[in-house]
Coordinates of C-alpha atoms in Angstrom, one line a residue:
Chain A
X1 CA 0.0 -0.1 0.0
X2 CA 1.2 3.1 -0.9
X3 CA 1.1 6.1 1.7
X4 CA -0.5 9.2 0.4
X5 CA -1.1 11.1 3.3
X6 CA 1.9 13.4 5.2
X7 CA 1.6 15.7 8.3
X8 CA -0.2 18.4 6.2
X9 CA -3.0 16.0 5.4
X10 CA -3.1 15.2 9.0
X11 CA -3.8 18.8 9.7
X12 CA -6.0 18.9 7.1
X13 CA -8.0 15.8 8.4
X14 CA -7.9 17.6 12.0
X15 CA -9.6 20.6 10.6
X16 CA -12.4 18.8 9.4
X17 CA -14.0 18.4 12.4
X18 CA -13.2 14.5 13.0
X19 CA -12.1 13.7 16.4
X20 CA -8.6 12.9 17.1
X21 CA -9.1 9.2 17.6
X22 CA -10.6 9.2 14.1
X23 CA -8.0 11.2 12.4
X24 CA -5.3 8.6 13.7
X25 CA -7.4 5.5 13.2
X26 CA -7.6 6.9 9.5
X27 CA -4.1 7.6 9.2
X28 CA -3.1 4.0 10.5
X29 CA -5.7 2.1 9.1
X30 CA -6.9 3.6 5.8
X31 CA -3.5 5.0 4.9
X32 CA -1.4 2.2 6.4
X33 CA 1.0 4.7 8.0
X34 CA 3.2 3.8 11.0
X35 CA 2.6 6.1 13.7
X36 CA 6.5 5.8 14.5
X37 CA 6.7 7.5 11.0
X38 CA 4.7 10.4 12.0
X39 CA 7.2 13.2 12.4
X40 CA 5.9 15.4 15.3
X41 CA 7.7 18.5 14.4
X42 CA 6.9 18.2 10.8
X43 CA 3.1 17.8 12.3
X44 CA 3.7 21.1 14.3
X45 CA 5.1 23.1 11.3
X46 CA 2.3 21.9 8.9
X47 CA -0.2 23.2 11.7
X48 CA 1.5 26.4 11.6
X49 CA 1.3 26.9 7.8
X50 CA -2.5 26.0 8.2
X51 CA -3.1 28.5 10.8
X52 CA -1.3 31.1 8.8
X53 CA -3.3 30.3 5.9
X54 CA -6.5 30.4 7.6
X55 CA -6.2 34.0 9.3
X56 CA -8.8 33.1 11.8
X57 CA -8.6 30.4 14.3
X58 CA -11.2 27.5 15.6
X59 CA -9.7 26.6 18.8
X60 CA -11.0 23.0 18.3
X61 CA -8.6 22.5 15.5
X62 CA -5.7 23.3 17.7
X63 CA -7.2 21.2 20.6
X64 CA -7.4 18.1 18.4
X65 CA -3.8 18.5 17.0
X66 CA -2.2 18.9 20.4
X67 CA -4.1 15.7 21.3
X68 CA -3.0 13.9 18.5
X69 CA 0.8 15.0 18.7
X70 CA 0.6 14.2 22.5
X71 CA -0.9 10.8 21.9
X72 CA 2.0 10.0 19.1
X73 CA 4.7 11.1 21.8
X74 CA 3.1 8.7 24.3
X75 CA 3.1 5.9 22.0
X76 CA 6.7 6.6 21.0
X77 CA 7.8 6.8 24.5
X78 CA 6.1 3.5 25.3
X79 CA 7.9 1.8 22.5
X80 CA 11.1 3.2 23.5
X81 CA 10.6 2.2 27.2
X82 CA 9.8 -1.5 26.0
X83 CA 12.7 -1.9 23.7
X84 CA 14.8 -0.7 26.7
X85 CA 13.4 -3.0 29.2
X86 CA 13.6 -6.0 26.8
X87 CA 17.5 -5.1 26.2
X88 CA 18.2 -5.1 29.8
X89 CA 16.3 -8.5 30.4
X90 CA 18.1 -9.9 27.5
X91 CA 21.3 -9.0 29.0
X92 CA 20.5 -10.3 32.4
X93 CA 19.6 -13.6 31.3
X94 CA 22.3 -14.2 28.5
X95 CA 25.2 -12.5 30.6
X96 CA 27.7 -14.3 32.6
X97 CA 27.0 -14.6 36.6
X98 CA 28.4 -11.3 38.3
X99 CA 31.9 -11.7 38.7
X100 CA 32.9 -11.0 42.2
X101 CA 36.2 -12.3 42.1
X102 CA 37.8 -8.9 41.1
X103 CA 36.1 -6.5 43.4
X104 CA 38.5 -4.3 45.0
X105 CA 38.3 -4.7 48.8
X106 CA 36.8 -2.0 51.2
X107 CA 39.3 -0.7 53.9
X108 CA 37.9 -0.8 57.4
X109 CA 37.1 2.8 58.4
X110 CA 39.7 4.4 61.0
X111 CA 37.6 4.8 64.0
X112 CA 38.5 6.7 67.1
X113 CA 38.4 5.1 70.5
X114 CA 37.9 8.3 72.7
X115 CA 38.8 7.7 76.2
X116 CA 37.5 10.2 78.8
X117 CA 38.7 11.6 82.2
X118 CA 37.2 10.0 85.3
X119 CA 34.8 12.7 86.4
X120 CA 35.0 14.2 89.9
X121 CA 31.6 12.6 90.8
X122 CA 33.3 9.2 90.1
X123 CA 36.3 10.0 92.3
X124 CA 34.1 10.9 95.1
X125 CA 32.1 7.9 94.6
X126 CA 35.1 5.7 94.8
X127 CA 36.5 7.7 97.8
X128 CA 33.0 7.0 99.5
X129 CA 33.5 3.4 98.9
X130 CA 37.0 3.3 100.0
X131 CA 35.9 4.9 103.2
X132 CA 32.9 2.7 103.6
X133 CA 35.0 -0.4 103.0
X134 CA 37.5 0.8 105.5
X135 CA 34.4 1.8 108.0
X136 CA 33.2 -1.4 107.5
X137 CA 36.1 -3.5 108.1
X138 CA 36.9 -1.5 111.4
X139 CA 33.1 -2.0 112.3
X140 CA 33.4 -5.7 111.6
X141 CA 36.3 -6.0 113.7
X142 CA 34.7 -4.3 116.6
X143 CA 31.5 -5.9 116.4
X144 CA 33.4 -9.6 116.4
X145 CA 35.4 -8.4 119.5
X146 CA 32.2 -7.3 121.2
X147 CA 30.3 -10.5 120.5
X148 CA 33.2 -12.6 121.9
X149 CA 33.7 -10.6 124.9
X150 CA 29.9 -10.9 125.3
X151 CA 29.7 -14.7 125.3
X152 CA 33.4 -15.5 126.8
X153 CA 33.9 -12.4 128.9
X154 CA 36.9 -10.4 128.7
X155 CA 40.3 -11.5 128.6
X156 CA 40.6 -11.1 132.3
X157 CA 37.3 -12.9 133.1
X158 CA 38.4 -15.9 130.9
X159 CA 41.0 -17.7 131.9
X160 CA 41.8 -20.3 129.0
X161 CA 44.4 -22.4 130.8
X162 CA 42.0 -23.3 133.6
X163 CA 39.3 -24.2 130.8
X164 CA 41.9 -26.6 129.5
X165 CA 42.6 -28.4 132.8
X166 CA 38.8 -28.5 133.2
X167 CA 38.4 -30.3 129.8
X168 CA 40.9 -32.7 130.3
X169 CA 39.4 -33.9 133.5
X170 CA 36.2 -34.3 131.4
X171 CA 38.1 -36.0 128.7
X172 CA 39.2 -38.6 130.6
X173 CA 36.2 -39.0 132.5
X174 CA 34.5 -40.0 129.3
X175 CA 37.4 -42.4 128.5
X176 CA 36.9 -44.1 131.7
X177 CA 33.2 -44.2 131.3
X178 CA 33.1 -45.4 127.8
X179 CA 36.4 -47.1 127.4
X180 CA 36.8 -45.4 124.1
X181 CA 39.5 -42.5 123.2
X182 CA 36.8 -40.7 120.8
X183 CA 33.9 -38.8 122.0
X184 CA 31.7 -36.2 121.0
X185 CA 32.5 -32.7 121.9
X186 CA 28.9 -32.3 123.4
X187 CA 29.5 -34.6 126.1
X188 CA 32.5 -32.4 127.2
X189 CA 30.1 -29.5 127.8
X190 CA 29.0 -29.2 131.4
X191 CA 25.7 -27.4 130.3
X192 CA 24.6 -26.9 126.9
X193 CA 24.6 -23.0 127.1
X194 CA 26.0 -20.4 124.7
X195 CA 28.7 -19.2 127.1
X196 CA 29.6 -22.9 128.2
X197 CA 29.6 -24.0 124.4
X198 CA 32.0 -21.4 123.2
X199 CA 34.6 -21.6 126.2
X200 CA 34.6 -25.1 125.7
X201 CA 35.3 -24.8 122.3
X202 CA 37.8 -22.4 122.9
X203 CA 39.7 -24.6 125.2
X204 CA 39.5 -27.8 122.9
X205 CA 40.9 -25.7 120.0
X206 CA 43.9 -25.0 122.0
X207 CA 44.4 -28.6 123.0
X208 CA 44.1 -29.6 119.5
X209 CA 46.4 -26.9 118.4
X210 CA 48.8 -28.4 121.0
X211 CA 48.3 -31.9 118.9
X212 CA 46.8 -33.7 122.1
X213 CA 43.6 -34.3 120.5
X214 CA 42.2 -34.4 117.1
X215 CA 38.9 -32.9 116.0
X216 CA 36.9 -34.1 113.6
X217 CA 33.4 -32.8 112.0
X218 CA 31.9 -34.3 109.1
X219 CA 29.5 -31.2 108.3
X220 CA 29.7 -27.7 109.4
X221 CA 27.4 -27.3 112.4
X222 CA 27.2 -31.1 113.1
X223 CA 28.9 -33.0 116.3
X224 CA 32.6 -32.3 116.5
X225 CA 34.4 -35.5 117.3
X226 CA 37.1 -35.3 119.9
X227 CA 39.9 -38.2 119.6
X228 CA 42.7 -38.5 121.9
X229 CA 46.1 -38.7 120.2
X230 CA 48.1 -41.8 121.2
X231 CA 49.8 -41.2 124.8
X232 CA 47.8 -38.0 125.7
X233 CA 45.1 -39.9 127.9
X234 CA 45.0 -40.2 131.8
X235 CA 48.5 -41.9 131.6
X236 CA 49.9 -38.7 130.8
X237 CA 47.8 -36.7 133.2
X238 CA 48.6 -39.3 136.1
X239 CA 52.2 -39.0 135.0
X240 CA 51.9 -35.8 137.0
X241 CA 49.8 -37.0 139.7
X242 CA 51.4 -40.3 140.1
X243 CA 55.0 -39.6 139.0
X244 CA 56.7 -41.5 141.5
X245 CA 54.7 -44.5 141.3
X246 CA 55.3 -44.8 137.7
X247 CA 58.9 -44.7 138.1
X248 CA 59.0 -47.6 140.7
X249 CA 57.2 -49.7 138.1
X250 CA 59.7 -48.8 135.4
X251 CA 62.5 -49.8 137.7
X252 CA 60.8 -53.0 138.6
X253 CA 59.8 -54.7 135.3
X254 CA 58.5 -58.1 134.3
X255 CA 58.0 -59.5 137.7
X256 CA 55.8 -56.8 138.7
X257 CA 52.6 -57.4 137.5
X258 CA 50.4 -54.1 137.1
X259 CA 47.6 -55.5 139.7
X260 CA 50.3 -54.9 142.3
X261 CA 49.7 -51.6 142.3
X262 CA 46.1 -52.3 143.2
X263 CA 46.8 -54.6 146.0
X264 CA 49.2 -52.6 147.3
X265 CA 47.2 -50.5 149.8
X266 CA 45.7 -53.7 150.7
Chain B
X1 CA 25.9 30.9 70.7
X2 CA 27.2 32.0 73.7
X3 CA 31.1 30.7 74.3
X4 CA 30.3 28.3 76.9
X5 CA 27.7 26.5 74.8
X6 CA 30.2 26.6 72.0
X7 CA 32.8 25.2 74.0
X8 CA 30.4 22.5 75.1
X9 CA 29.4 21.6 71.7
X10 CA 33.2 21.0 70.6
X11 CA 33.6 18.9 74.0
X12 CA 30.5 16.7 73.2
X13 CA 31.8 16.2 69.4
X14 CA 35.2 15.6 70.7
X15 CA 34.3 13.0 73.3
X16 CA 31.6 11.2 71.7
X17 CA 32.1 7.6 70.5
X18 CA 29.8 7.7 67.9
X19 CA 28.0 10.0 65.8
X20 CA 25.4 12.1 67.8
X21 CA 21.9 13.0 66.9
X22 CA 20.7 16.6 67.4
X23 CA 18.7 15.7 70.4
X24 CA 22.0 14.2 72.1
X25 CA 23.8 17.3 71.2
X26 CA 20.9 19.6 72.6
X27 CA 20.9 17.7 75.9
X28 CA 24.4 18.4 76.5
X29 CA 24.5 22.0 75.3
X30 CA 21.1 22.9 76.5
X31 CA 20.0 24.8 73.5
X32 CA 17.1 24.4 70.7
X33 CA 17.8 22.1 68.1
X34 CA 17.6 24.6 65.3
X35 CA 20.3 26.5 67.1
X36 CA 22.4 23.8 67.4
X37 CA 22.2 23.2 63.6
X38 CA 23.4 26.5 63.0
X39 CA 26.4 26.4 65.3
X40 CA 27.3 23.0 63.9
X41 CA 27.3 24.6 60.3
X42 CA 29.5 27.5 61.6
X43 CA 31.8 25.0 63.5
X44 CA 31.8 22.9 60.1
X45 CA 32.9 26.0 58.1
X46 CA 35.6 27.0 60.4
X47 CA 37.0 23.4 60.2
X48 CA 37.1 23.7 56.5
X49 CA 40.2 25.9 56.8
X50 CA 43.3 24.1 55.6
X51 CA 45.1 24.4 58.8
X52 CA 42.5 22.2 60.6
X53 CA 42.8 18.6 60.8
X54 CA 39.3 17.5 61.5
X55 CA 36.1 18.0 60.1
X56 CA 32.2 17.5 60.7
X57 CA 30.4 15.0 59.2
X58 CA 26.7 14.6 58.8
X59 CA 25.4 11.4 58.1
X60 CA 21.7 10.4 58.3
X61 CA 21.0 13.3 60.7
X62 CA 23.8 12.3 62.8
X63 CA 27.0 14.5 63.4
X64 CA 30.3 13.2 64.0
X65 CA 33.9 14.9 64.4
X66 CA 36.4 13.0 62.4
X67 CA 39.8 13.5 60.7
X68 CA 39.8 14.8 57.5
X69 CA 40.1 12.2 55.0
X70 CA 43.3 13.7 53.5
X71 CA 45.0 12.8 57.0
X72 CA 43.4 9.7 57.8
X73 CA 46.1 7.4 56.6
X74 CA 48.8 9.3 58.4
X75 CA 47.0 9.2 61.9
X76 CA 45.3 5.8 61.5
X77 CA 48.0 3.9 63.6
X78 CA 47.5 6.1 66.7
X79 CA 43.9 4.5 67.2
X80 CA 43.1 0.6 67.9
X81 CA 42.1 -1.0 64.6
X82 CA 38.4 -1.6 63.7
X83 CA 36.5 -4.8 64.3
X84 CA 35.7 -6.0 60.8
X85 CA 37.2 -9.1 59.7
X86 CA 38.7 -9.4 56.5
X87 CA 35.9 -12.1 55.5
X88 CA 33.1 -9.6 56.4
X89 CA 34.9 -6.8 54.8
X90 CA 35.1 -8.8 51.5
X91 CA 31.4 -9.6 51.4
X92 CA 30.7 -6.2 52.5
X93 CA 32.7 -4.6 49.4
X94 CA 30.9 -7.1 47.1
X95 CA 27.6 -5.8 48.4
X96 CA 28.9 -2.2 47.9
X97 CA 30.0 -2.8 44.4
X98 CA 27.2 -4.9 43.0
X99 CA 24.2 -4.0 44.8
X100 CA 21.6 -5.2 44.6
X101 CA 23.1 -8.4 44.9
X102 CA 21.8 -11.8 46.2
X103 CA 23.1 -14.2 48.9
X104 CA 23.5 -16.9 46.5
X105 CA 25.6 -14.5 44.2
X106 CA 28.1 -14.5 47.1
X107 CA 27.9 -18.2 47.9
X108 CA 28.7 -18.8 44.4
X109 CA 32.0 -16.8 45.0
X110 CA 32.9 -17.5 48.4
X111 CA 31.2 -20.9 49.6
X112 CA 29.2 -21.7 52.3
X113 CA 30.8 -19.1 54.6
X114 CA 29.0 -16.4 53.0
X115 CA 25.7 -17.4 54.9
X116 CA 27.4 -16.8 58.6
X117 CA 28.9 -13.6 57.0
X118 CA 25.9 -12.2 55.7
X119 CA 24.3 -13.1 59.0
X120 CA 26.8 -11.1 61.2
X121 CA 26.3 -8.2 58.7
X122 CA 22.6 -8.1 59.1
X123 CA 22.9 -8.6 63.1
X124 CA 25.5 -5.6 63.0
X125 CA 23.1 -3.5 61.0
X126 CA 25.3 -3.0 58.2
X127 CA 23.4 -4.9 55.7
X128 CA 19.6 -5.4 55.0
X129 CA 18.6 -8.7 53.6
X130 CA 15.1 -9.1 52.2
X131 CA 13.8 -12.3 50.6
X132 CA 13.9 -12.5 47.2
X133 CA 12.5 -15.9 45.8
X134 CA 14.5 -18.6 47.4
X135 CA 17.3 -16.6 48.3
X136 CA 18.0 -13.1 49.9
X137 CA 18.6 -9.7 48.2
X138 CA 21.1 -8.0 50.3
X139 CA 21.4 -3.9 50.4
X140 CA 23.4 -1.6 52.5
X141 CA 21.7 0.4 55.2
X142 CA 22.0 3.9 56.6
X143 CA 24.0 2.6 59.3
X144 CA 26.7 1.0 56.9
X145 CA 26.7 4.8 55.7
X146 CA 27.4 6.2 59.1
X147 CA 29.8 3.3 60.1
X148 CA 31.9 4.1 56.8
X149 CA 31.2 7.8 56.9
X150 CA 30.2 8.2 53.5
X151 CA 26.8 9.9 52.1
X152 CA 26.3 7.4 49.4
X153 CA 27.4 4.2 48.0
X154 CA 28.6 6.4 45.0
X155 CA 31.3 7.9 47.7
X156 CA 32.5 4.5 48.2
X157 CA 32.7 3.4 44.3
X158 CA 34.7 6.4 43.7
X159 CA 36.9 5.6 46.5
X160 CA 37.5 2.1 45.0
X161 CA 38.0 3.9 41.5
X162 CA 40.9 6.3 43.0
X163 CA 42.3 3.3 44.8
X164 CA 42.6 1.1 41.9
X165 CA 44.3 3.8 39.9
X166 CA 46.6 4.5 42.7
X167 CA 47.6 1.0 42.9
X168 CA 47.7 0.6 39.0
X169 CA 50.4 3.6 39.3
X170 CA 52.1 2.8 42.1
X171 CA 54.2 0.0 43.6
X172 CA 52.4 -3.0 45.0
X173 CA 50.0 -2.0 47.8
X174 CA 51.7 -1.2 51.0
X175 CA 51.3 -3.9 53.3
X176 CA 50.1 -1.8 56.2
X177 CA 46.7 -1.6 54.7
X178 CA 46.3 -5.2 54.9
X179 CA 47.6 -5.5 58.2
X180 CA 45.2 -3.2 59.7
X181 CA 42.4 -5.8 58.9
X182 CA 41.7 -8.3 61.6
X183 CA 42.0 -11.2 59.3
X184 CA 39.8 -14.1 60.6
X185 CA 40.8 -16.6 57.9
X186 CA 44.1 -16.3 59.7
X187 CA 46.3 -16.4 56.5
X188 CA 47.1 -13.3 54.5
X189 CA 45.6 -13.6 50.8
X190 CA 48.4 -12.9 48.2
X191 CA 46.8 -10.5 45.6
Chain C
X1 CA 54.5 25.7 60.6
X2 CA 52.8 25.1 57.2
X3 CA 49.1 24.8 57.2
X4 CA 49.1 21.2 56.3
X5 CA 51.7 20.3 58.8
X6 CA 49.4 22.1 61.7
X7 CA 46.3 20.1 60.3
X8 CA 48.0 17.2 60.8
X9 CA 49.1 17.9 64.2
X10 CA 45.6 18.4 65.1
X11 CA 44.6 15.4 63.5
X12 CA 47.2 13.3 65.5
X13 CA 46.1 14.6 68.7
X14 CA 42.5 14.1 68.0
X15 CA 43.1 10.6 66.7
X16 CA 45.3 9.2 69.5
X17 CA 43.8 7.4 72.3
X18 CA 46.4 7.8 74.6
X19 CA 49.2 10.6 75.3
X20 CA 51.6 10.9 72.3
X21 CA 55.3 11.5 72.8
X22 CA 57.0 14.1 70.8
X23 CA 58.9 11.5 68.9
X24 CA 55.3 9.9 67.8
X25 CA 54.3 13.2 66.9
X26 CA 57.3 13.9 64.8
X27 CA 56.9 10.7 62.8
X28 CA 53.2 11.9 61.8
X29 CA 54.0 15.6 61.0
X30 CA 57.5 15.2 59.7
X31 CA 59.3 18.0 61.5
X32 CA 61.8 18.6 64.2
X33 CA 60.7 18.0 67.8
X34 CA 61.6 21.7 68.7
X35 CA 59.5 22.8 66.0
X36 CA 56.5 20.6 67.3
X37 CA 57.1 21.7 70.7
X38 CA 56.7 25.1 69.5
X39 CA 53.4 24.5 67.4
X40 CA 52.0 22.6 70.5
X41 CA 52.5 25.7 72.8
X42 CA 50.8 27.7 70.0
X43 CA 47.8 25.1 69.6
X44 CA 47.6 24.9 73.4
X45 CA 47.3 28.7 73.7
X46 CA 44.4 28.8 71.0
X47 CA 42.6 26.4 73.0
X48 CA 42.7 28.2 76.1
X49 CA 40.1 30.5 74.4
X50 CA 36.7 30.4 76.3
X51 CA 34.9 29.1 73.3
X52 CA 37.1 26.1 72.9
X53 CA 36.1 22.9 74.8
X54 CA 39.4 20.9 74.6
X55 CA 42.9 21.6 75.8
X56 CA 46.1 20.2 75.4
X57 CA 47.8 18.5 78.3
X58 CA 51.3 17.7 79.0
X59 CA 52.0 15.0 81.4
X60 CA 55.9 13.7 81.9
X61 CA 56.6 14.8 78.3
X62 CA 53.4 13.1 76.6
X63 CA 51.0 15.2 74.8
X64 CA 47.1 14.6 75.2
X65 CA 44.0 16.5 73.8
X66 CA 41.3 16.2 76.3
X67 CA 37.9 17.7 77.2
X68 CA 38.5 20.5 79.5
X69 CA 37.7 19.8 83.3
X70 CA 35.0 22.3 83.2
X71 CA 33.1 20.2 80.7
X72 CA 34.0 16.7 81.6
X73 CA 31.0 16.0 83.8
X74 CA 28.8 17.0 80.9
X75 CA 30.0 15.0 78.1
X76 CA 31.2 12.1 80.1
X77 CA 28.2 10.0 79.2
X78 CA 29.1 10.1 75.5
X79 CA 31.7 7.6 75.8
X80 CA 31.9 4.5 78.2
X81 CA 35.5 4.3 78.5
X82 CA 37.3 6.4 81.3
X83 CA 41.0 6.5 81.1
X84 CA 41.4 5.4 84.6
X85 CA 40.5 1.5 85.4
X86 CA 38.5 1.0 88.3
X87 CA 41.4 -0.6 90.2
X88 CA 43.5 2.6 89.6
X89 CA 40.5 4.7 90.7
X90 CA 40.3 2.6 94.1
X91 CA 43.8 3.2 94.8
X92 CA 43.7 6.7 94.0
X93 CA 40.7 7.3 96.2
X94 CA 42.9 5.4 99.0
X95 CA 45.4 8.1 98.7
X96 CA 43.2 10.9 98.6
X97 CA 41.4 9.6 101.6
X98 CA 44.6 8.6 103.7
X99 CA 47.4 10.8 102.4
X100 CA 50.2 10.6 103.4
X101 CA 49.8 6.7 102.7
X102 CA 52.6 4.2 102.0
X103 CA 52.7 1.5 99.5
X104 CA 52.7 -1.1 101.8
X105 CA 49.4 0.1 103.5
X106 CA 47.8 -0.2 100.1
X107 CA 49.1 -3.8 99.6
X108 CA 47.8 -4.7 102.7
X109 CA 44.2 -3.7 101.8
X110 CA 44.1 -4.9 98.0
X111 CA 47.0 -7.1 97.6
X112 CA 50.1 -7.4 94.9
X113 CA 48.1 -5.7 92.4
X114 CA 48.9 -2.5 94.3
X115 CA 52.3 -2.6 92.8
X116 CA 51.2 -2.1 89.3
X117 CA 48.6 0.4 90.2
X118 CA 51.0 2.6 92.1
X119 CA 53.4 2.5 89.2
X120 CA 50.8 3.3 86.6
X121 CA 49.5 6.3 88.8
X122 CA 53.2 7.4 89.1
X123 CA 53.7 7.2 85.4
X124 CA 50.8 9.2 84.7
X125 CA 52.1 11.9 86.9
X126 CA 49.1 11.7 89.2
X127 CA 50.9 10.5 92.4
X128 CA 54.4 11.2 93.6
X129 CA 56.2 8.2 95.3
X130 CA 59.0 8.8 97.9
X131 CA 61.0 6.1 99.4
X132 CA 60.1 5.7 102.9
X133 CA 62.2 3.0 104.7
X134 CA 61.3 -0.1 102.9
X135 CA 58.5 1.2 101.2
X136 CA 57.1 4.3 99.5
X137 CA 55.2 7.2 100.6
X138 CA 52.6 8.5 98.1
X139 CA 51.1 11.9 97.6
X140 CA 48.8 13.4 95.2
X141 CA 50.6 15.9 92.7
X142 CA 49.6 19.1 91.1
X143 CA 48.9 17.0 88.0
X144 CA 46.1 15.2 90.0
X145 CA 44.7 18.6 90.9
X146 CA 44.6 19.5 87.3
X147 CA 43.1 16.2 86.0
X148 CA 40.1 16.8 88.2
X149 CA 40.0 20.6 88.0
X150 CA 40.4 21.2 91.5
X151 CA 42.7 23.3 93.6
X152 CA 43.3 21.0 96.5
X153 CA 42.7 17.9 98.1
X154 CA 40.4 19.6 100.6
X155 CA 38.1 20.4 97.8
X156 CA 37.8 16.8 97.1
X157 CA 37.2 16.0 100.7
X158 CA 34.8 18.5 101.2
X159 CA 32.7 17.2 98.4
X160 CA 32.9 13.8 99.6
X161 CA 31.5 15.1 103.2
X162 CA 28.9 17.0 101.3
X163 CA 27.8 14.0 99.4
X164 CA 27.8 11.9 102.4
X165 CA 25.7 14.2 104.3
X166 CA 23.3 14.6 101.4
X167 CA 23.1 10.6 101.2
X168 CA 22.5 10.2 104.8
X169 CA 19.5 12.1 104.2
X170 CA 18.1 10.8 100.9
X171 CA 18.0 7.5 99.2
X172 CA 20.7 5.1 98.9
X173 CA 23.8 5.9 96.3
X174 CA 23.1 5.0 92.6
X175 CA 25.0 2.4 91.2
X176 CA 25.4 4.2 88.1
X177 CA 28.8 5.9 89.0
X178 CA 30.4 2.7 89.1
X179 CA 29.1 1.2 85.8
X180 CA 30.6 4.2 83.9
X181 CA 34.2 3.2 84.7
X182 CA 35.8 0.2 82.8
X183 CA 36.5 -2.4 85.5
X184 CA 39.6 -4.3 84.8
X185 CA 38.9 -6.6 87.5
X186 CA 36.0 -7.9 85.4
X187 CA 33.5 -8.4 88.4
X188 CA 31.7 -5.6 90.1
X189 CA 32.4 -5.4 93.4
X190 CA 29.2 -6.0 95.6
X191 CA 29.3 -3.3 98.3

């Protein structure tokens, strides 16, 4: 089909009271013109010539022509966008996978690590803490001393040596009664009262410290077992009381059976 | 702005270990935010003078005083180095350069370690991961911009270009650049 | 000093997180040390202006840029890292409280760590140690006063007494004071 219409012809058509859709339909379908080939610039020029020739102006004609030009521009723009998208899609599909091996490496940003001064408040806070610790420590010692004195009496009132002697008498009593070198600490305390318990414990700790008894406690706050260390039972105590007798026996070995001693007074 | 407040503004920017919002500055300086903004502009202008070594950087509405980029390399050794491992940096640079990129792209290049790296980067808020089909699409966050002290990804690409050009010209890259990075891989890569 | 080197001097002092020796600065700025000393004096003089928030501090031949004592309190919350550890602060407060005190007194209270702490405090010029029999007698220095921006130890004791009086009236002390300090002991002490 031979195209017979040009831009000036379109202006003619538009001036003959056809709507803009009709004009385009005629140009494309009847004249077989590709809208892509309509030159919008030429169209504008043709319209100017038309207006000059006419002398007067019917506003419907320019309105129609502007719509026609706009519609053409829109169509052309859409075609262009579509083409671009298709190209991009093709490139994305066909192109090689992203090559990440040759990417330059980022540099770590250089960061500051600002430090600050200790504030006066913080120093005063630390001071306060130091003061409290000191106070607490002093307080603790005072309170402990008070409590000990409350229970065991002041140093002058409580004679630990006397207590040790007393305890030894008791230990030996128990050994004699039970025929055993081990006994519960509770059996050594005359009355189960705070003061007696603490004083006895102090005494037994002294004795244990001298190595004359061994103390055993399986669990905290449970019974303490007192075991006489070999050679520290009544014999040793006796050694002071019956010193002379014992020496006699040593001097007269073998023939002198121990029971002689008991028979003697008879 | 009265002298005392001006001094406080400088003290705050100097002392902070992270970029400060206008609110944070306002709390210290006790002034309305618009006045602070004006003072920040003034200060920034002063710092532009050539004899000054620091500048004010604004990223995403947060302000930071930092050494001017021109001097950074010369003073970087005076500060303990940053806390991004070599592996993390590598993944980050891939995202910078090729954004938007998917997690599977990165896995293809560096293997399964990529999953851990991506997770750490998203945990640290430097990267945003969004579902994208069966994988995730990765993008840089504002926090990334703040951390690296840049305004846009293009700043970085520019830096890359410049760096490449420098390296092409000069001798092989100085080792100090690499050593500053904490390699979690243990071995230094030969480039 | 040419403008570029002046900028570098500022950048170095800004960036460093510890006091710098003249040698260290000279390496960055590439100038003879006497010239650097002169420039440091100039810079320090500039910073003395009231509208500036930082200052240059010289301690035992090392230079440091610091927030001025008058502003420390207001900006301290912007970074968590104090330049004195908790242990150092403890020893320091013992000296404030009991001055003159001997090193062995401190050892008795906190154990052998005391030797290191006392050494660091004397290195930093906050404490003076003088031989005293087999041990050392410890005293606060002028530098200590400068650091805290006070005129005398009495100022401090006064503050302390005042706070105590306040607290005796009011609620128990807030724990925040302790938490701001970097505990090198790792554990917070229970008080």
